[in-house]
Amino acid sequence: MLDLRDHYDKIYRFCFYKLFDKDLAEDITQETFLKYLEHYDFSSKTETLKYLYTIAGNLCIDEFRKKKPESEENIPELIFEDNTVEKMSIRNAILRLSGDERELLLLRYANEVNVNVIAKIKNISRFSVRRKLLLAKKHLEEELRKEDAYE
Amino acid sequence: MNRFERGIKESFSVPNPIKKEEFIKKFPKPEMSLSKFVISQIPYVSKVTWALTILMFISVFLAPRILGVKVTWFISGLTPLMALLAVSESSRSQKYNMAQLEASTRFSLRSLLLARMLLLGIVSFVLIIVSVPLGTFYGSFRVFETSLYVITPFLLSASIGLYIVRSIKGNNGFYMVSAISLFISLIMFMGDKYFGFLFLSVGVKYWLMLFMLLLVLTIVESKKLLNNTEDMTWSL
Amino acid sequence: MELVIDRLSKQYGSKIAVDRISAKLGKGVYGLLGANGAGKTTLMRMICGILKPTSGSVSFDGIDSEEEDFRAILGYLPQDFGYYPDFNAYDFLFYLSSLKAIPKKEAKAKINELLEVVGLREVAKKKIKTYSGGMKQRLGIAQALLNDPKLLILDEPTAGLDPKERVRFRNLIEKLGKDCIVLLSTHIVSDIEHISDEVLIMKDGSFIFQGKWNDKESSLEDFYLSQFEEGEDSE
């Protein structure tokens, strides 16, 4: 059963970490759900999730084409309301990862999406998903070490 | 999730969405409509009920051949039994102590009751629609009178049945409803032989008044049953 | 995630079954203790929206208990429940899935998963009338979980379970309590001692204790019994 409220938050988070604009992210989230309405008769949760994330992803790409976002290094910390030191360093490290790796980490750990579902969304094997996740974590660790090095 | 992974999760925090509640309130729920729900309940109507219903239809078609002109009394004795089936089937939850579980579901007991009543109501309606022309054609009354003689006993049995099922819990209630319906049936079956005076043309206006009264009563009792599902959830 | 109970009361004529109960429950497992007749079942039914309160209200994250959205996140196991004749476990669970508006394909996957969790996979095709009390209870627990509820109300869930089933049940509840609000009632103190985060003791329709149980001071059982002795003394 699709929990609307829960998935609103998750899709919103997904879009936010692509566009870094909360109003835009929310608009795209709503648009994703409206499109979902048109085709909602999915029998399985997996299919529904795949649809939601794919549509949201495509809509975000369309936004990119409309205007180039600020390069990620310049994202003002002001848009994040909770800025403990620890969170900031992981977040900075995450922001330095590639968009794909960041997306993967968000899907798996922040949105708690099943590996099977991620595989369906990205159209790759479960094995590839796990491998890429490991790589992403490794890169994150490297970036974190770089953070420490500056301090 | 280990500590590192939890850290990753936490750092993906986002500023709170502001238009969320408004959107969700307006968002139509993509779920089963009432008609789909009613259809989904068809396989859950008891097989016995379906079997008896089919039997009734068959007997309605055979009756003219066997009974000739007396077919009207047979049909009008049959419809109270259909009402009995409809009322029993609708309140099945109570009999099998399923009402509590059903009441806590999304559709809830009320929708379930409504679905059952609709299903059986439609079947009853079809039975009546089929038997009135048959009765008129083979019987000795005109359409108007035949309709009254067929539908009124049905409404009598239905309204009393709905009232009893709501007021008397458990098997006792079912026995009473059965007894009363059978009694009404019997009177109609014997209508020709012993109660001929009930079916004189001077009495038609009384039948009409009775029909309208019972129609209202049946609707009122149906509504009461639907709105008092709480009573059904008391286990015995 | 928060369940808010606001001055909930139920009165039958002159008898007050539940007397202005208020509470705010977040994620975790809550044990509702009380003698028979203390009002536990009545309270639970009102929380589920099955019974209309005389006054007061219940809401989950702002959704009132009378609304369909509330029932959508609710899982309920009543103290006693029946089944339609000739149903087997599959029939029973599919039937309730249809009432919970769960599409068939999704229901199938969920049902198989739950049957595994409660250990009824092997007997799932057998008729419920052949089940033991413990098996039927486990089936009841399974149906409560069909819609991935956020609020789980269990009325005497351990009744009829043998010790092994009890342990399995406790582990399950502990896991569930991490992500949802679980309220379970019992008159068996040891059940609650082991799994609840908080304890609610009910007597004559009100809470006489509400909070975390501190094991160090005394056993819950002693405290529980003492409450009832006190009550008797004052009469």
XYZ file of C-alpha atoms in Angstrom:
622
model
C 0.000 0.000 0.000
C 1.423 3.301 -0.930
C 1.763 5.566 2.042
C 1.248 8.938 0.479
C 2.698 11.072 3.231
C 5.765 8.949 3.628
C 6.495 8.858 -0.066
C 5.859 12.530 -0.520
C 8.731 13.128 1.881
C 10.932 10.607 0.152
C 10.377 11.840 -3.368
C 10.808 15.387 -2.113
C 14.164 14.434 -0.595
C 15.146 12.706 -3.813
C 14.365 15.811 -5.859
C 15.912 18.203 -3.373
C 19.276 16.515 -3.618
C 19.210 16.963 -7.359
C 17.940 20.507 -7.610
C 18.905 22.039 -4.271
C 15.851 24.254 -4.380
C 13.131 23.379 -1.918
C 10.241 25.047 -3.704
C 11.179 23.493 -7.009
C 11.687 20.121 -5.360
C 8.235 20.296 -3.852
C 6.628 21.314 -7.127
C 8.251 18.398 -8.903
C 7.196 16.053 -6.120
C 3.608 17.122 -6.579
C 3.856 16.799 -10.324
C 5.213 13.283 -9.914
C 2.241 12.290 -7.819
C -0.206 13.861 -10.202
C 1.304 11.797 -13.002
C 1.057 8.773 -10.747
C -2.677 9.431 -10.535
C -3.022 9.012 -14.254
C -1.542 5.543 -14.246
C -1.965 4.400 -10.693
C -3.339 0.946 -11.208
C -0.107 -0.782 -10.294
C -0.466 -4.088 -8.597
C 2.841 -4.177 -6.838
C 4.604 -1.737 -4.590
C 7.838 -2.322 -6.475
C 6.296 -1.174 -9.700
C 4.783 1.871 -8.047
C 8.090 2.912 -6.518
C 9.919 2.369 -9.765
C 7.407 4.577 -11.500
C 7.600 7.345 -8.912
C 11.390 7.561 -8.854
C 11.723 7.283 -12.621
C 9.218 10.051 -13.238
C 10.722 12.256 -10.563
C 14.177 11.648 -12.020
C 13.017 12.553 -15.522
C 11.272 15.684 -14.354
C 14.447 16.761 -12.588
C 16.446 16.226 -15.756
C 13.947 18.423 -17.602
C 14.559 21.132 -15.015
C 18.296 20.864 -15.571
C 17.766 21.458 -19.237
C 15.761 24.560 -18.501
C 18.402 26.166 -16.365
C 21.806 25.079 -15.168
C 21.855 24.844 -11.375
C 24.650 26.406 -9.370
C 27.636 24.173 -9.197
C 27.368 22.044 -6.148
C 30.286 23.572 -4.350
C 28.477 26.870 -4.111
C 25.343 25.579 -2.479
C 24.736 27.866 0.448
C 24.607 26.056 3.746
C 21.710 28.267 4.675
C 19.295 25.977 2.919
C 20.104 23.251 5.406
C 18.544 24.061 8.706
C 20.381 21.602 10.892
C 24.071 22.236 10.775
C 25.861 20.245 13.410
C 29.529 19.811 12.661
C 29.243 16.108 12.119
C 26.312 16.412 9.771
C 27.985 19.175 7.860
C 31.120 17.193 7.202
C 29.308 14.119 5.971
C 27.033 16.324 3.941
C 29.932 18.203 2.375
C 31.547 14.914 1.542
C 28.295 13.655 0.019
C 27.962 16.781 -2.053
C 31.347 16.115 -3.555
C 30.346 12.723 -4.800
C 29.024 12.248 -8.298
C 25.295 12.728 -8.771
C 24.822 9.024 -9.433
C 26.618 7.886 -6.297
C 24.827 10.469 -4.192
C 21.510 9.315 -5.596
C 22.316 5.713 -4.778
C 23.226 6.500 -1.187
C 20.095 8.590 -0.787
C 17.868 5.879 -2.158
C 19.363 3.126 -0.042
C 20.023 4.801 3.284
C 17.896 7.905 3.509
C 14.828 6.622 1.673
C 15.380 3.004 2.709
C 14.572 1.650 -0.704
C 15.067 -2.062 -1.154
C 18.010 -3.168 -3.274
C 15.604 -5.034 -5.565
C 13.639 -1.894 -6.192
C 16.751 0.190 -6.834
C 17.807 -2.415 -9.379
C 14.463 -2.029 -11.135
C 14.630 1.744 -11.072
C 18.112 1.851 -12.539
C 17.559 -1.147 -14.762
C 20.658 -2.958 -13.585
C 21.198 -6.163 -11.672
C 21.005 -6.427 -7.877
C 24.623 -7.397 -7.931
C 25.533 -4.170 -9.711
C 23.526 -2.165 -7.203
C 25.373 -3.710 -4.289
C 28.709 -3.211 -5.979
C 28.010 0.426 -6.757
C 26.793 1.016 -3.204
C 30.037 -0.343 -1.829
C 31.993 1.864 -4.178
C 29.914 4.893 -3.253
C 30.537 4.287 0.433
C 34.209 3.882 -0.221
C 34.350 7.178 -2.104
C 32.415 8.815 0.699
C 34.943 7.594 3.226
C 37.746 8.995 1.100
C 36.021 12.371 0.869
C 35.455 12.354 4.619
C 39.126 11.752 5.219
C 39.840 14.745 3.021
C 37.472 16.796 5.204
C 39.391 15.806 8.285
C 42.594 16.695 6.555
C 41.427 20.297 6.150
C 40.631 20.564 9.847
C 22.167 -0.207 9.565
C 25.580 0.496 11.013
C 26.689 3.806 12.419
C 28.228 5.030 9.207
C 25.092 4.248 7.244
C 22.932 5.933 9.843
C 25.169 8.971 9.554
C 24.617 8.956 5.814
C 20.886 8.779 6.355
C 20.857 11.665 8.775
C 22.926 13.922 6.611
C 20.375 13.681 3.831
C 18.034 15.825 5.837
C 15.908 18.326 3.998
C 14.146 21.529 4.914
C 10.511 20.700 5.667
C 8.156 20.669 2.725
C 5.548 23.387 3.163
C 2.823 22.502 0.709
C 2.537 18.888 1.751
C -0.621 18.779 3.858
C -2.566 20.889 1.426
C -1.605 18.649 -1.454
C -2.350 15.440 0.336
C -5.742 16.594 1.497
C -6.717 17.361 -2.053
C -5.152 14.238 -3.466
C -7.788 11.738 -4.537
C -7.167 8.373 -3.039
C -6.159 5.866 -5.730
C -8.016 2.959 -4.312
C -10.954 0.699 -4.880
C -14.143 2.507 -5.683
C -17.342 1.338 -4.047
C -18.466 -0.522 -7.138
C -15.172 -2.373 -7.376
C -15.457 -3.201 -3.715
C -18.994 -4.510 -4.128
C -17.832 -6.710 -6.976
C -14.913 -7.945 -4.902
C -17.363 -9.180 -2.306
C -19.291 -11.392 -4.697
C -17.112 -14.460 -4.124
C -17.557 -14.027 -0.408
C -21.298 -14.439 -0.430
C -21.971 -17.892 0.904
C -22.399 -20.672 -1.611
C -25.570 -21.791 0.110
C -27.121 -18.410 -0.525
C -26.225 -18.545 -4.215
C -27.550 -22.084 -4.478
C -30.854 -21.196 -2.866
C -31.170 -18.131 -5.059
C -30.671 -20.208 -8.198
C -33.244 -22.662 -6.886
C -35.704 -19.840 -6.487
C -35.183 -18.637 -10.019
C -35.657 -22.129 -11.355
C -38.842 -22.629 -9.412
C -40.190 -19.316 -10.654
C -39.765 -20.496 -14.223
C -41.212 -23.920 -13.554
C -44.118 -22.725 -11.444
C -46.470 -21.684 -14.260
C -46.279 -25.159 -15.769
C -47.136 -26.844 -12.521
C -49.472 -24.389 -10.904
C -51.081 -22.694 -13.829
C -53.148 -19.756 -12.780
C -52.255 -20.110 -9.102
C -48.692 -19.071 -9.883
C -49.199 -15.622 -8.338
C -49.508 -17.012 -4.820
C -46.497 -19.170 -5.256
C -44.325 -16.287 -6.374
C -45.538 -13.989 -3.632
C -44.705 -16.735 -1.126
C -41.249 -17.030 -2.577
C -40.212 -13.418 -2.281
C -40.303 -13.292 1.539
C -37.848 -16.172 1.479
C -35.617 -14.151 -0.810
C -35.842 -11.320 1.705
C -34.867 -13.769 4.422
C -31.808 -14.795 2.434
C -30.871 -11.180 1.817
C -31.168 -10.193 5.462
C -29.307 -13.257 6.730
C -26.502 -12.893 4.267
C -26.097 -9.195 4.989
C -25.661 -9.774 8.678
C -23.367 -12.735 8.312
C -20.583 -10.984 10.182
C -22.500 -11.127 13.385
C -23.194 -14.815 13.094
C -19.559 -15.738 12.642
C -18.070 -13.201 15.016
C -16.127 -11.459 12.277
C -17.645 -8.043 12.841
C -14.873 -6.677 15.049
C -12.139 -7.511 12.587
C -14.163 -6.147 9.706
C -14.982 -2.957 11.562
C -11.309 -2.128 11.998
C -10.488 -2.338 8.300
C -10.253 0.542 5.908
C -13.572 -0.122 4.202
C -15.093 -0.990 7.538
C -18.178 -2.905 8.458
C -20.511 -0.265 7.117
C -19.224 -0.487 3.559
C -19.214 -4.247 3.791
C -22.824 -4.322 4.925
C -23.752 -1.883 2.210
C -21.992 -4.023 -0.371
C -23.814 -7.146 0.745
C -27.152 -5.408 0.890
C -26.594 -3.987 -2.575
C -25.626 -7.351 -4.031
C -28.542 -9.161 -2.513
C -30.840 -6.265 -3.169
C -29.986 -6.428 -6.854
C -30.563 -10.172 -6.952
C -33.909 -9.742 -5.196
C -34.841 -7.009 -7.602
C -34.070 -9.241 -10.567
C -36.162 -12.012 -9.076
C -39.074 -9.638 -8.701
C -38.634 -8.154 -12.181
C -38.675 -11.636 -13.654
C -41.558 -13.012 -11.651
C -44.021 -10.156 -11.974
C -44.473 -10.484 -15.759
C -44.604 -14.253 -15.406
C -47.190 -13.981 -12.688
C -49.213 -11.481 -14.670
C -49.133 -13.567 -17.811
C -50.129 -16.860 -16.264
C -52.027 -15.606 -13.259
C -55.400 -14.064 -12.852
C -54.461 -10.552 -11.803
C -53.371 -7.557 -13.736
C -49.845 -6.190 -13.619
C -50.497 -3.638 -10.933
C -52.066 -6.083 -8.517
C -49.548 -8.810 -9.244
C -46.739 -6.395 -8.482
C -48.312 -5.427 -5.190
C -48.930 -9.019 -4.179
C -45.367 -9.986 -5.022
C -43.446 -7.029 -3.649
C -45.349 -6.291 -0.462
C -44.623 -9.632 1.265
C -40.987 -9.163 0.309
C -40.895 -5.760 1.998
C -42.740 -7.086 5.013
C -40.222 -9.857 5.497
C -37.288 -7.515 4.813
C -38.288 -4.730 7.152
C -39.116 -7.032 10.048
C -35.980 -9.055 9.377
C -33.740 -5.999 9.389
C -35.264 -4.809 12.615
C -34.828 -8.146 14.365
C -31.282 -8.656 13.220
C -30.390 -5.287 14.655
C -32.153 -5.809 17.949
C -31.641 -9.446 18.820
C -28.127 -10.712 18.827
C -26.905 -14.111 17.920
C -28.621 -17.176 16.641
C -31.912 -16.353 18.330
C -32.273 -13.402 16.042
C -31.734 -15.577 12.984
C -34.239 -18.148 14.113
C -36.852 -15.471 14.654
C -36.253 -13.906 11.241
C -36.510 -17.315 9.620
C -39.692 -18.168 11.450
C -41.381 -14.910 10.581
C -40.392 -15.074 6.917
C -41.616 -18.639 6.643
C -44.858 -17.631 8.260
C -45.391 -14.823 5.763
C -44.521 -17.213 2.935
C -46.986 -19.746 4.142
C -49.813 -17.244 4.277
C -49.111 -16.237 0.689
C -48.818 -19.848 -0.504
C -52.162 -20.584 0.982
C -53.582 -17.298 -0.196
C -55.757 -18.821 -2.824
C -57.252 -21.502 -0.656
C -57.711 -19.840 2.708
C -57.147 -16.128 2.332
C -58.957 -15.334 -0.869
C -60.638 -12.374 0.793
C -57.259 -10.628 0.913
C -57.022 -10.504 -2.835
C -60.297 -8.946 -3.864
C -60.080 -5.886 -6.050
C -61.679 -3.720 -3.378
C -58.687 -4.426 -1.152
C -56.111 -3.192 -3.636
C -55.936 0.283 -2.168
C -55.073 -1.225 1.204
C -52.325 -3.236 -0.405
C -51.036 -0.050 -1.986
C -50.964 1.739 1.362
C -49.288 -1.222 2.995
C -46.755 -1.347 0.160
C -45.801 2.300 0.601
C -45.585 1.991 4.365
C -43.378 -1.064 4.134
C -41.178 0.523 1.496
C -40.451 3.399 3.818
C -39.935 1.042 6.753
C -37.511 -1.108 4.802
C -35.459 1.921 3.835
C -35.495 3.231 7.396
C -34.469 -0.105 8.852
C -31.719 -0.505 6.263
C -30.312 2.871 7.174
C -30.476 2.061 10.870
C -28.608 -1.171 10.332
C -25.911 0.624 8.365
C -25.512 3.328 10.942
C -25.417 1.055 13.948
C -22.655 -1.307 12.953
C -21.224 -0.843 16.419
C -23.894 -3.128 17.801
C -22.758 -5.877 15.515
C -19.272 -5.849 16.953
C -20.215 -7.031 20.370
C -19.083 -10.599 20.590
C -21.325 -13.005 22.392
C 4.313 9.412 14.786
C 2.001 10.059 17.696
C -1.259 8.698 19.005
C -3.168 11.278 20.979
C -5.931 10.155 23.306
C -7.838 13.117 24.639
C -10.144 12.746 27.647
C -11.681 9.600 26.274
C -14.748 8.375 28.128
C -17.363 5.690 27.750
C -20.447 5.572 29.830
C -23.196 2.987 29.819
C -26.151 4.375 31.698
C -24.752 5.031 35.129
C -21.691 2.842 34.705
C -18.498 4.543 33.606
C -16.373 2.014 31.752
C -13.625 4.416 30.697
C -13.117 7.603 32.635
C -11.532 10.574 30.865
C -8.331 8.876 29.764
C -5.641 10.991 28.161
C -2.298 9.894 26.814
C 0.241 10.607 24.110
C 2.016 7.617 22.684
C 4.964 7.628 20.321
C 6.830 4.772 18.700
C 7.349 1.784 20.942
C 5.586 -0.947 22.805
C 3.056 -0.052 25.482
C 1.723 -2.643 27.877
C -1.804 -2.113 29.122
C -2.308 -3.973 32.349
C -5.510 -4.357 34.226
C -7.943 -6.840 35.686
C -10.850 -8.073 33.646
C -13.505 -5.421 33.658
C -11.010 -2.603 34.198
C -12.003 -1.185 30.840
C -9.064 -2.319 28.704
C -11.134 -3.772 25.866
C -13.520 -0.832 25.849
C -10.586 1.544 25.678
C -8.982 -0.381 22.862
C -12.170 -0.497 20.865
C -12.545 3.242 21.137
C -8.971 3.752 20.032
C -9.673 1.578 17.013
C -12.726 3.571 16.133
C -15.006 0.541 16.507
C -16.801 1.951 19.498
C -18.039 5.527 19.664
C -16.890 7.261 22.817
C -19.312 9.126 25.016
C -16.855 12.011 24.941
C -13.272 12.708 24.037
C -11.299 11.848 20.947
C -8.494 9.779 19.529
C -6.214 10.837 16.720
C -3.066 9.609 15.014
C -0.857 12.379 13.585
C -3.920 14.555 13.399
C -6.194 11.993 11.761
C -9.301 11.304 13.807
C -10.108 7.691 14.652
C -13.421 7.819 12.829
C -11.797 8.518 9.485
C -10.941 5.960 6.853
C -7.338 7.166 6.784
C -7.009 6.195 10.429
C -8.197 2.657 9.794
C -5.788 2.473 6.885
C -2.822 2.581 9.290
C -4.483 0.473 11.959
C -3.965 -3.175 12.783
C -6.280 -4.700 15.388
C -6.381 -8.065 17.088
C -9.534 -8.439 19.166
C -9.702 -10.662 22.190
C -11.989 -13.044 20.402
C -12.714 -13.441 16.746
C -14.389 -15.900 14.442
C -14.041 -16.932 10.834
C -16.388 -17.817 8.016
C -16.939 -21.552 7.799
C -14.645 -23.524 5.533
C -12.120 -20.709 5.374
C -8.483 -21.692 5.473
C -5.708 -19.281 6.451
C -5.279 -18.065 2.878
C -9.001 -17.425 2.409
C -9.152 -15.580 5.700
C -6.204 -13.338 4.927
C -7.271 -12.651 1.343
C -10.724 -11.756 2.555
C -9.420 -9.269 5.089
C -7.016 -7.905 2.501
C -9.981 -7.070 0.305
C -11.513 -5.160 3.184
C -8.242 -3.374 3.781
C -8.217 -2.288 0.129
C -5.030 -4.176 -0.657
C -4.820 -5.191 -4.327
C -4.659 -8.934 -4.900
C -1.140 -9.200 -6.213
C 0.282 -7.210 -3.340
C -1.848 -9.141 -0.893
C -0.479 -12.446 -2.142
C 3.106 -11.428 -1.468
C 2.289 -9.971 1.905
C 0.243 -12.991 2.964
C 3.027 -15.421 2.136
C 5.473 -13.285 4.038
C 3.237 -13.057 7.096
C 2.407 -16.752 7.140
C 6.137 -17.368 7.281
C 6.594 -14.865 10.095
C 3.895 -16.409 12.281
C 4.857 -19.935 11.337
C 1.609 -21.004 9.658
C 2.974 -21.615 6.179
C 2.594 -25.397 6.366
C -0.985 -25.363 7.591
C -2.134 -22.422 5.509
C -4.258 -24.588 3.222
C -5.969 -26.363 6.096
C -9.310 -25.147 7.362
C -9.252 -22.844 10.342
C -11.636 -25.083 12.216
C -8.794 -27.575 12.528
C -6.484 -25.050 14.134
C -5.472 -25.047 17.772
C -6.051 -21.969 19.903
C -2.453 -20.901 19.512
C -2.549 -21.290 15.754
C -5.717 -19.260 15.483
C -4.149 -16.556 17.603
C -1.128 -16.463 15.326
C -3.466 -16.108 12.367
C -5.063 -13.177 14.154
C -1.686 -11.553 14.551
C -0.963 -12.074 10.870
C -4.174 -10.366 9.757
C -3.401 -7.384 11.964
C -0.183 -6.861 10.029
C -1.597 -7.115 6.508
C -1.682 -3.407 5.825
C 1.712 -2.581 7.378
C 0.012 -0.744 10.201
C 1.615 2.129 12.035
C -0.685 1.598 14.980
C -1.093 -1.892 16.337
C -3.729 -2.623 18.944
C -3.577 -6.111 20.392
C -6.122 -7.280 22.923
C -4.791 -10.178 25.001
C -2.559 -11.365 22.160
C -0.680 -13.965 24.176
C -3.732 -15.813 25.432
C -3.581 -19.394 24.257
C 0.028 -19.283 23.133
C 2.420 -21.907 24.417
C 5.782 -20.773 25.857
C 7.625 -21.200 22.575
C 4.990 -19.239 20.673
C 5.119 -16.599 23.393
C 8.822 -16.051 22.903
C 8.393 -15.825 19.146
C 5.602 -13.357 19.647
C 7.655 -11.202 21.992
C 10.471 -10.993 19.476
C 8.047 -9.990 16.780
C 6.504 -7.271 18.916
C 9.885 -5.950 19.924
C 10.800 -5.571 16.269
C 7.515 -3.939 15.399
C 7.808 -1.488 18.270
C 10.827 0.077 16.621
C 8.788 1.480 13.753
C 5.252 1.698 15.042
C 3.093 2.282 18.054
C 2.107 -1.020 19.639
C -0.458 -1.146 22.393
C -1.032 -4.535 23.863
C -3.230 -5.477 26.732
C -2.909 -8.429 29.032
C -3.403 -9.493 32.588
C -0.184 -11.495 32.529
C 2.490 -9.287 34.038
C 5.480 -11.221 32.757
C 4.473 -10.573 29.158
C 4.638 -6.865 29.694
C 7.746 -6.814 31.794
C 9.808 -8.211 28.992
C 8.628 -6.283 25.993
C 7.093 -2.989 26.950
C 8.866 0.298 26.817
C 6.133 1.794 28.931
C 3.451 0.394 31.159
C -0.110 1.615 31.552
C -2.045 0.189 34.457
C -5.778 0.519 34.278
C -8.269 0.232 37.095
C -11.958 1.087 37.055
C -11.668 2.956 33.813
C -8.656 5.152 34.538
C -4.917 4.904 34.412
C -3.426 4.506 37.853
C 0.082 4.298 36.469
C 1.532 5.492 33.247
C 5.195 5.480 32.423
C 8.427 3.583 32.179
C 8.855 0.754 34.562
C 11.977 0.908 36.661
C 12.979 -2.685 37.348
C 15.420 -1.817 40.076
C 12.913 -0.692 42.613
C 10.477 -3.563 42.683
C 8.982 -6.084 40.404
C 6.090 -4.976 38.297
C 4.069 -7.873 39.572
C 4.370 -6.733 43.181
C 3.432 -3.197 42.268
C 0.512 -4.374 40.204
C -0.844 -6.552 42.947
C -0.328 -3.860 45.554
C -2.496 -1.478 43.590
C -5.346 -3.872 43.817
C -4.865 -4.570 47.461
C -4.881 -0.861 48.167
C -8.111 -0.533 46.313
C -9.701 -3.228 48.405
C -8.501 -1.700 51.654
C -10.108 1.591 50.882
C -13.433 -0.134 50.487
